[in-house]
Amino acid sequence: MAERTFPLPDLGEGLIEATILEWLVEPGQWVERNDPLVEVETTKSAVELPSPIAGTVKTLHGTDGDVVAVDAPLITFEVADAEAGIVGTVPTETKKERRVTLKKRS
Amino acid sequence: MTTRIASRDGVRLALHELGDPHGSPVLMVHGFSSSARRNWLDAGWDRAFADAGLRGVALDLRGHGESDRPPHGYDVARFIDDVDAVLEATGLGATGLERPGYLGYSMGARLGWRYAAAHPTAFSALVLGGLPAGDPFRGLDADAARAAIARGEPADGAAGFVVQLATALPENDTDALVALAEEVAHTPFEASETLTTPTLLMTGDRDVHASDTETLLPRLADGRFEPIPGRNHINAITSRAFKQHATAFLVEHAD
């Protein structure tokens, strides 16, 4: 198994941090891609972040009410080795509208 | 998927499809200075609707999102016309077919109330979130709002509410939004009619902008109120409780 960590994305408001409103998953839980992971809020809006991958939740980097900086670690998954380190994977689903999503931590 | 339609006065309105494409239809209308994307898509309603078997048609109100932002032309009658145009263009207003539900937040909830008061059988059910019993635009000094925005300062009273929301998000057109609030304020909301459409009112229990929603209950012939635990006017939109109660109510009352 390998680990993948995803940072808090830029929520498109020119803000550098957001508050964890409510985690919707817990460590040890299996989640599918696009399952809701967490609600985060800024002073201006609230966003539900979907899971960017399928995997087992290993670590939540913060609890409800914590402030997290944009680009700081938000969640770590355990994934099959074949899932780790792949870059440039072509999505098989049809193009969706722009939405705030988690990006692989560089 | 996003499509564009024209309203009666030629203003182009953007519609966003979400949820289950084969589900029961629901017209979704966001709040002042928000958008279909901010209010519904980014807040996780695509998934909530898909799981519930509902098809969302989410409107960007004129002056917002991907709809046109004319400098003027935001009186209440035009918003009513816009709902008519959406129902006609999508076929959701056709007689003899399944009627849509309606989900609105804040100013979008206010529009749903006004529309259903005039058209009691247009929607199978209404879910109205974050709806103030009074009118936050009442007595708006639009010049004071414009001056405050120009100076980058807060304002008082209704202008303060408008300035705070209009300047919150970078994509907003503050001139259009102040013009909108100014024109809508010419027709202050009076909950004088009784709504007969089945209606669920939901407001965050920390929402200082709509703390009086429950006082509208006597105006509902068939309605109830559910609080959204722990949430305020901004962060109620992602709430599990809001999504679960709203989708269950819309499914229960679908034609």
Coordinates of C-alpha atoms in Angstrom, one line a residue:
Chain A
M1 CA 0.0 0.0 0.0
A2 CA 1.0 3.6 -0.5
E3 CA -0.2 6.9 0.8
R4 CA -1.4 10.0 -1.0
T5 CA -2.0 13.3 0.7
F6 CA -4.2 16.1 -0.7
P7 CA -3.9 19.7 0.4
L8 CA -6.7 22.3 0.9
P9 CA -7.4 23.7 -2.5
D10 CA -7.7 27.4 -3.3
L11 CA -11.5 28.1 -3.0
G12 CA -11.3 30.9 -5.6
E13 CA -11.9 33.8 -3.3
G14 CA -8.4 35.1 -2.9
L15 CA -8.3 33.8 0.7
I16 CA -5.4 31.9 2.2
E17 CA -7.2 29.7 4.7
A18 CA -10.5 28.0 5.5
T19 CA -12.2 26.5 8.5
I20 CA -13.2 22.8 8.7
L21 CA -16.9 22.9 9.2
E22 CA -17.6 19.2 9.4
W23 CA -15.7 16.0 8.4
L24 CA -18.0 13.6 6.6
V25 CA -15.5 10.7 6.7
E26 CA -13.3 9.1 9.4
P27 CA -10.0 7.3 9.5
G28 CA -10.3 3.7 8.4
Q29 CA -13.3 4.4 6.2
W30 CA -13.3 3.4 2.5
V31 CA -14.5 6.1 0.2
E32 CA -15.2 6.1 -3.5
R33 CA -14.1 8.8 -5.8
N34 CA -16.4 11.8 -5.6
D35 CA -17.9 10.7 -2.2
P36 CA -18.3 13.8 0.0
L37 CA -15.2 14.2 2.3
V38 CA -15.6 17.4 4.2
E39 CA -17.4 20.7 4.4
V40 CA -15.1 23.8 4.7
E41 CA -16.1 27.4 5.1
T42 CA -14.6 30.8 4.6
T43 CA -16.1 34.0 5.8
K44 CA -17.7 34.2 2.4
S45 CA -19.0 30.8 1.4
A46 CA -19.1 27.1 2.2
V47 CA -17.9 24.3 0.0
E48 CA -18.3 20.5 0.1
L49 CA -15.1 18.8 -1.2
P50 CA -15.5 15.5 -3.0
S51 CA -12.9 12.7 -2.8
P52 CA -10.4 12.9 -5.7
I53 CA -9.7 9.2 -5.5
A54 CA -11.0 5.9 -4.1
G55 CA -9.1 4.7 -1.1
T56 CA -9.1 4.2 2.7
V57 CA -8.9 7.3 4.8
K58 CA -5.7 7.3 6.8
T59 CA -5.4 10.7 8.4
L60 CA -7.5 13.8 8.8
H61 CA -5.2 16.8 9.1
G62 CA -7.4 18.8 11.5
T63 CA -10.7 18.5 13.3
D64 CA -14.0 20.4 13.1
G65 CA -13.4 24.1 13.7
D66 CA -9.7 24.1 12.8
V67 CA -8.3 26.6 10.4
V68 CA -6.3 25.1 7.5
A69 CA -4.1 27.1 5.2
V70 CA -4.6 26.8 1.4
D71 CA -2.0 24.2 0.2
A72 CA -1.5 22.7 3.7
P73 CA -2.3 19.0 4.1
L74 CA -6.0 18.2 4.5
I75 CA -6.4 14.5 4.2
T76 CA -4.2 11.4 3.6
F77 CA -5.4 8.2 2.0
E78 CA -4.0 4.7 1.8
V79 CA -4.3 3.5 -1.8
A80 CA -3.2 0.5 -3.8
D81 CA 0.4 0.8 -5.1
A82 CA -0.9 1.0 -8.6
E83 CA -2.8 4.2 -7.7
A84 CA 0.2 6.0 -6.3
G85 CA 2.5 8.1 -8.4
I86 CA 0.4 7.9 -11.5
V87 CA 0.4 11.2 -13.3
G88 CA -1.6 12.4 -16.3
T89 CA -4.4 9.9 -15.9
V90 CA -7.1 10.6 -18.4
P91 CA -10.5 10.9 -16.7
T92 CA -13.0 8.5 -18.2
E93 CA -16.1 10.5 -17.2
T94 CA -17.5 13.2 -19.4
K95 CA -16.4 16.8 -18.7
K96 CA -18.1 18.4 -15.8
E97 CA -18.6 22.0 -14.8
R98 CA -15.8 23.6 -12.9
R99 CA -15.9 22.7 -9.3
V100 CA -13.6 23.0 -6.4
T101 CA -11.6 19.8 -6.1
L102 CA -8.6 18.4 -4.3
K103 CA -5.4 18.3 -6.3
K104 CA -2.5 15.8 -5.8
R105 CA 0.0 17.3 -3.5
S106 CA 3.1 18.1 -5.5
Chain B
M1 CA -24.3 21.0 -18.4
T2 CA -25.1 24.7 -18.8
T3 CA -27.6 26.1 -21.2
R4 CA -28.8 29.6 -21.9
I5 CA -32.3 30.9 -22.5
A6 CA -33.7 34.4 -23.1
S7 CA -36.1 36.0 -20.8
R8 CA -39.0 38.2 -22.0
D9 CA -36.8 41.4 -22.1
G10 CA -34.0 39.6 -23.9
V11 CA -31.7 39.1 -20.9
R12 CA -29.9 35.8 -21.2
L13 CA -30.2 33.4 -18.3
A14 CA -27.9 30.5 -17.6
L15 CA -29.3 27.1 -16.4
H16 CA -27.2 24.4 -14.9
E17 CA -28.3 20.8 -14.8
L18 CA -27.3 18.6 -11.8
G19 CA -28.3 15.5 -10.0
D20 CA -30.1 12.6 -11.7
P21 CA -31.0 13.5 -15.3
H22 CA -34.0 11.1 -15.2
G23 CA -35.2 12.2 -11.7
S24 CA -38.1 14.4 -10.6
P25 CA -37.4 18.0 -11.7
V26 CA -36.6 20.8 -9.2
L27 CA -36.0 24.4 -10.1
M28 CA -33.1 25.7 -7.9
V29 CA -32.6 29.4 -7.2
H30 CA -29.7 30.8 -5.3
G31 CA -29.4 33.8 -3.1
F32 CA -28.4 37.5 -3.5
S33 CA -24.8 37.8 -4.7
S34 CA -24.3 34.1 -5.0
S35 CA -24.7 31.8 -8.0
A36 CA -25.9 28.3 -9.0
R37 CA -22.3 27.2 -8.7
R38 CA -21.6 28.7 -5.3
N39 CA -25.0 28.0 -3.8
W40 CA -25.5 24.4 -5.1
L41 CA -22.7 22.9 -7.2
D42 CA -19.8 23.8 -4.9
A43 CA -21.9 23.0 -1.8
G44 CA -22.5 19.4 -2.8
W45 CA -26.1 19.4 -4.1
D46 CA -25.2 17.6 -7.3
R47 CA -24.5 14.5 -5.3
A48 CA -27.3 15.0 -2.9
F49 CA -29.8 15.3 -5.7
A50 CA -28.3 12.3 -7.6
D51 CA -28.6 10.1 -4.5
A52 CA -32.2 11.2 -3.9
G53 CA -33.3 10.7 -7.6
L54 CA -33.9 14.4 -8.2
R55 CA -33.0 16.4 -11.3
G56 CA -31.9 19.9 -10.5
V57 CA -32.3 22.8 -12.9
A58 CA -30.3 25.6 -11.3
L59 CA -30.9 29.1 -12.5
D60 CA -28.3 31.9 -12.4
L61 CA -30.5 34.9 -11.5
R62 CA -30.1 37.9 -13.7
G63 CA -27.1 39.9 -12.5
H64 CA -25.4 36.8 -11.2
G65 CA -23.2 33.9 -12.2
E66 CA -23.2 33.2 -16.0
S67 CA -26.4 35.1 -16.7
D68 CA -26.4 38.6 -18.2
R69 CA -25.6 41.5 -15.9
P70 CA -27.5 44.5 -17.3
P71 CA -26.9 47.9 -15.5
H72 CA -30.6 48.2 -14.8
G73 CA -33.8 46.1 -15.1
Y74 CA -34.1 44.2 -11.8
D75 CA -37.6 44.9 -10.6
V76 CA -39.5 42.1 -9.1
A77 CA -41.8 41.6 -12.1
R78 CA -38.7 40.8 -14.2
F79 CA -37.7 38.0 -11.8
I80 CA -41.2 36.6 -12.0
D81 CA -40.9 36.8 -15.8
D82 CA -37.5 35.0 -15.6
V83 CA -39.1 32.0 -13.7
D84 CA -41.9 31.9 -16.4
A85 CA -39.2 31.9 -19.1
V86 CA -37.3 29.0 -17.4
L87 CA -40.4 26.9 -16.9
E88 CA -41.4 27.5 -20.6
A89 CA -38.0 26.9 -22.1
T90 CA -37.4 23.7 -20.1
G91 CA -40.9 22.4 -20.6
L92 CA -41.2 22.2 -16.8
G93 CA -44.3 24.5 -16.9
A94 CA -46.2 22.4 -19.4
T95 CA -49.7 21.4 -18.3
G96 CA -50.4 17.7 -17.9
L97 CA -46.8 16.8 -17.2
E98 CA -45.0 16.3 -13.9
R99 CA -44.7 19.7 -12.1
P100 CA -41.3 20.6 -10.8
G101 CA -40.4 21.2 -7.1
Y102 CA -38.8 24.5 -6.1
L103 CA -35.7 24.9 -3.9
G104 CA -34.6 28.4 -3.1
Y105 CA -32.1 30.0 -0.7
S106 CA -32.5 33.5 0.8
M107 CA -33.4 35.9 -2.1
G108 CA -34.1 32.7 -4.2
A109 CA -36.5 31.6 -1.4
R110 CA -38.2 35.0 -1.5
L111 CA -38.7 34.7 -5.3
G112 CA -40.2 31.2 -4.8
W113 CA -42.6 32.6 -2.2
R114 CA -43.7 35.4 -4.5
Y115 CA -44.0 33.2 -7.5
A116 CA -46.0 30.5 -5.7
A117 CA -48.3 33.2 -4.2
A118 CA -49.3 34.2 -7.7
H119 CA -49.1 30.7 -9.2
P120 CA -50.3 28.3 -6.5
T121 CA -50.2 25.2 -8.7
A122 CA -46.9 25.8 -10.5
F123 CA -44.8 23.8 -8.1
S124 CA -45.4 20.4 -6.4
A125 CA -43.6 21.7 -3.3
L126 CA -41.4 24.5 -2.1
V127 CA -38.2 24.2 0.1
L128 CA -37.3 27.7 1.2
G129 CA -33.9 28.1 2.9
G130 CA -32.6 31.1 4.9
L131 CA -35.7 33.1 4.2
P132 CA -36.1 36.3 6.3
A133 CA -39.7 37.1 7.4
G134 CA -38.9 40.8 6.8
D135 CA -37.3 42.4 3.8
P136 CA -33.6 43.0 4.2
F137 CA -33.7 45.5 1.3
R138 CA -36.4 47.6 2.9
G139 CA -35.4 51.3 3.1
L140 CA -32.1 50.7 1.2
D141 CA -30.1 53.8 0.5
A142 CA -28.4 52.6 -2.7
D143 CA -26.3 55.8 -3.0
A144 CA -24.9 55.1 0.5
A145 CA -24.1 51.5 -0.6
R146 CA -22.3 52.7 -3.8
A147 CA -20.3 55.3 -1.8
A148 CA -19.3 52.7 0.8
I149 CA -18.2 50.3 -2.0
A150 CA -16.2 53.0 -3.7
R151 CA -14.5 53.8 -0.4
G152 CA -14.0 50.2 0.5
E153 CA -15.8 50.7 3.8
P154 CA -18.8 49.0 5.4
A155 CA -22.2 50.8 5.5
D156 CA -25.2 50.9 7.9
G157 CA -28.6 49.3 7.8
A158 CA -29.9 47.8 4.6
A159 CA -26.9 49.3 2.7
G160 CA -24.6 47.5 5.1
F161 CA -26.2 44.1 4.3
V162 CA -26.0 44.8 0.5
V163 CA -22.4 46.0 0.6
Q164 CA -21.3 43.0 2.7
L165 CA -22.8 40.5 0.4
A166 CA -22.1 42.2 -2.9
T167 CA -18.4 42.6 -2.2
A168 CA -17.9 39.1 -0.8
L169 CA -17.0 37.2 -3.9
P170 CA -14.5 38.2 -6.6
E171 CA -16.7 37.3 -9.5
N172 CA -19.5 39.7 -8.4
D173 CA -20.5 42.8 -10.4
T174 CA -21.1 45.2 -7.5
D175 CA -22.8 47.9 -9.7
A176 CA -25.3 45.4 -11.0
L177 CA -26.0 43.9 -7.5
V178 CA -26.6 47.4 -5.9
A179 CA -28.9 48.2 -8.8
L180 CA -30.7 45.0 -8.3
A181 CA -31.2 45.6 -4.6
E182 CA -32.3 49.1 -5.3
E183 CA -35.0 48.0 -7.7
V184 CA -36.2 45.0 -5.7
A185 CA -36.5 47.3 -2.7
H186 CA -39.2 49.2 -4.6
T187 CA -41.5 46.2 -4.0
P188 CA -40.9 45.3 -0.3
F189 CA -41.9 41.8 0.6
E190 CA -45.1 41.5 2.6
A191 CA -46.1 38.0 3.6
S192 CA -49.7 39.0 3.2
E193 CA -50.9 36.0 1.1
T194 CA -51.3 32.5 2.3
L195 CA -49.3 29.9 0.4
T196 CA -51.2 26.7 -0.4
T197 CA -48.3 24.9 -2.0
P198 CA -46.7 22.4 0.4
T199 CA -43.7 24.2 1.9
L200 CA -40.7 23.4 4.0
L201 CA -38.9 26.3 5.6
M202 CA -35.3 25.7 6.8
T203 CA -33.0 28.2 8.4
G204 CA -29.7 27.9 10.2
D205 CA -30.2 28.2 14.0
R206 CA -27.3 30.7 14.0
D207 CA -28.6 32.7 11.0
V208 CA -28.8 36.4 12.1
H209 CA -30.2 37.5 8.7
A210 CA -33.2 35.2 8.9
S211 CA -33.7 34.5 12.6
D212 CA -37.4 35.1 12.2
T213 CA -38.3 32.6 9.4
E214 CA -40.6 30.7 11.8
T215 CA -42.9 33.6 12.1
L216 CA -44.0 33.0 8.5
L217 CA -45.6 29.6 9.4
P218 CA -49.1 31.1 9.9
R219 CA -49.0 32.1 6.2
L220 CA -48.5 28.5 5.1
A221 CA -51.7 26.4 4.6
D222 CA -49.5 23.2 4.4
G223 CA -46.0 23.9 5.8
R224 CA -43.5 23.3 8.5
F225 CA -40.2 24.6 9.8
E226 CA -37.0 22.7 10.4
P227 CA -33.9 24.4 11.8
I228 CA -30.5 23.7 10.3
P229 CA -28.4 22.9 13.4
G230 CA -25.3 24.9 14.1
R231 CA -25.3 26.9 10.9
N232 CA -25.5 30.5 9.9
H233 CA -26.7 32.2 6.6
I234 CA -23.4 31.6 4.8
N235 CA -22.6 28.0 5.8
A236 CA -26.0 26.5 6.0
I237 CA -25.8 25.6 2.3
T238 CA -23.5 22.6 2.7
S239 CA -25.4 21.2 5.7
R240 CA -26.3 17.5 5.7
A241 CA -29.5 18.2 7.6
F242 CA -30.5 20.8 5.0
K243 CA -29.8 18.4 2.1
Q244 CA -31.5 15.4 3.7
H245 CA -34.7 17.3 4.8
A246 CA -34.9 19.2 1.5
T247 CA -34.5 16.3 -0.8
A248 CA -36.8 14.0 1.3
F249 CA -39.5 16.7 1.2
L250 CA -39.1 17.3 -2.6
V251 CA -39.3 13.5 -3.3
E252 CA -42.3 13.0 -1.0
H253 CA -44.3 15.7 -2.8
A254 CA -43.1 15.0 -6.4
D255 CA -46.0 14.4 -8.8

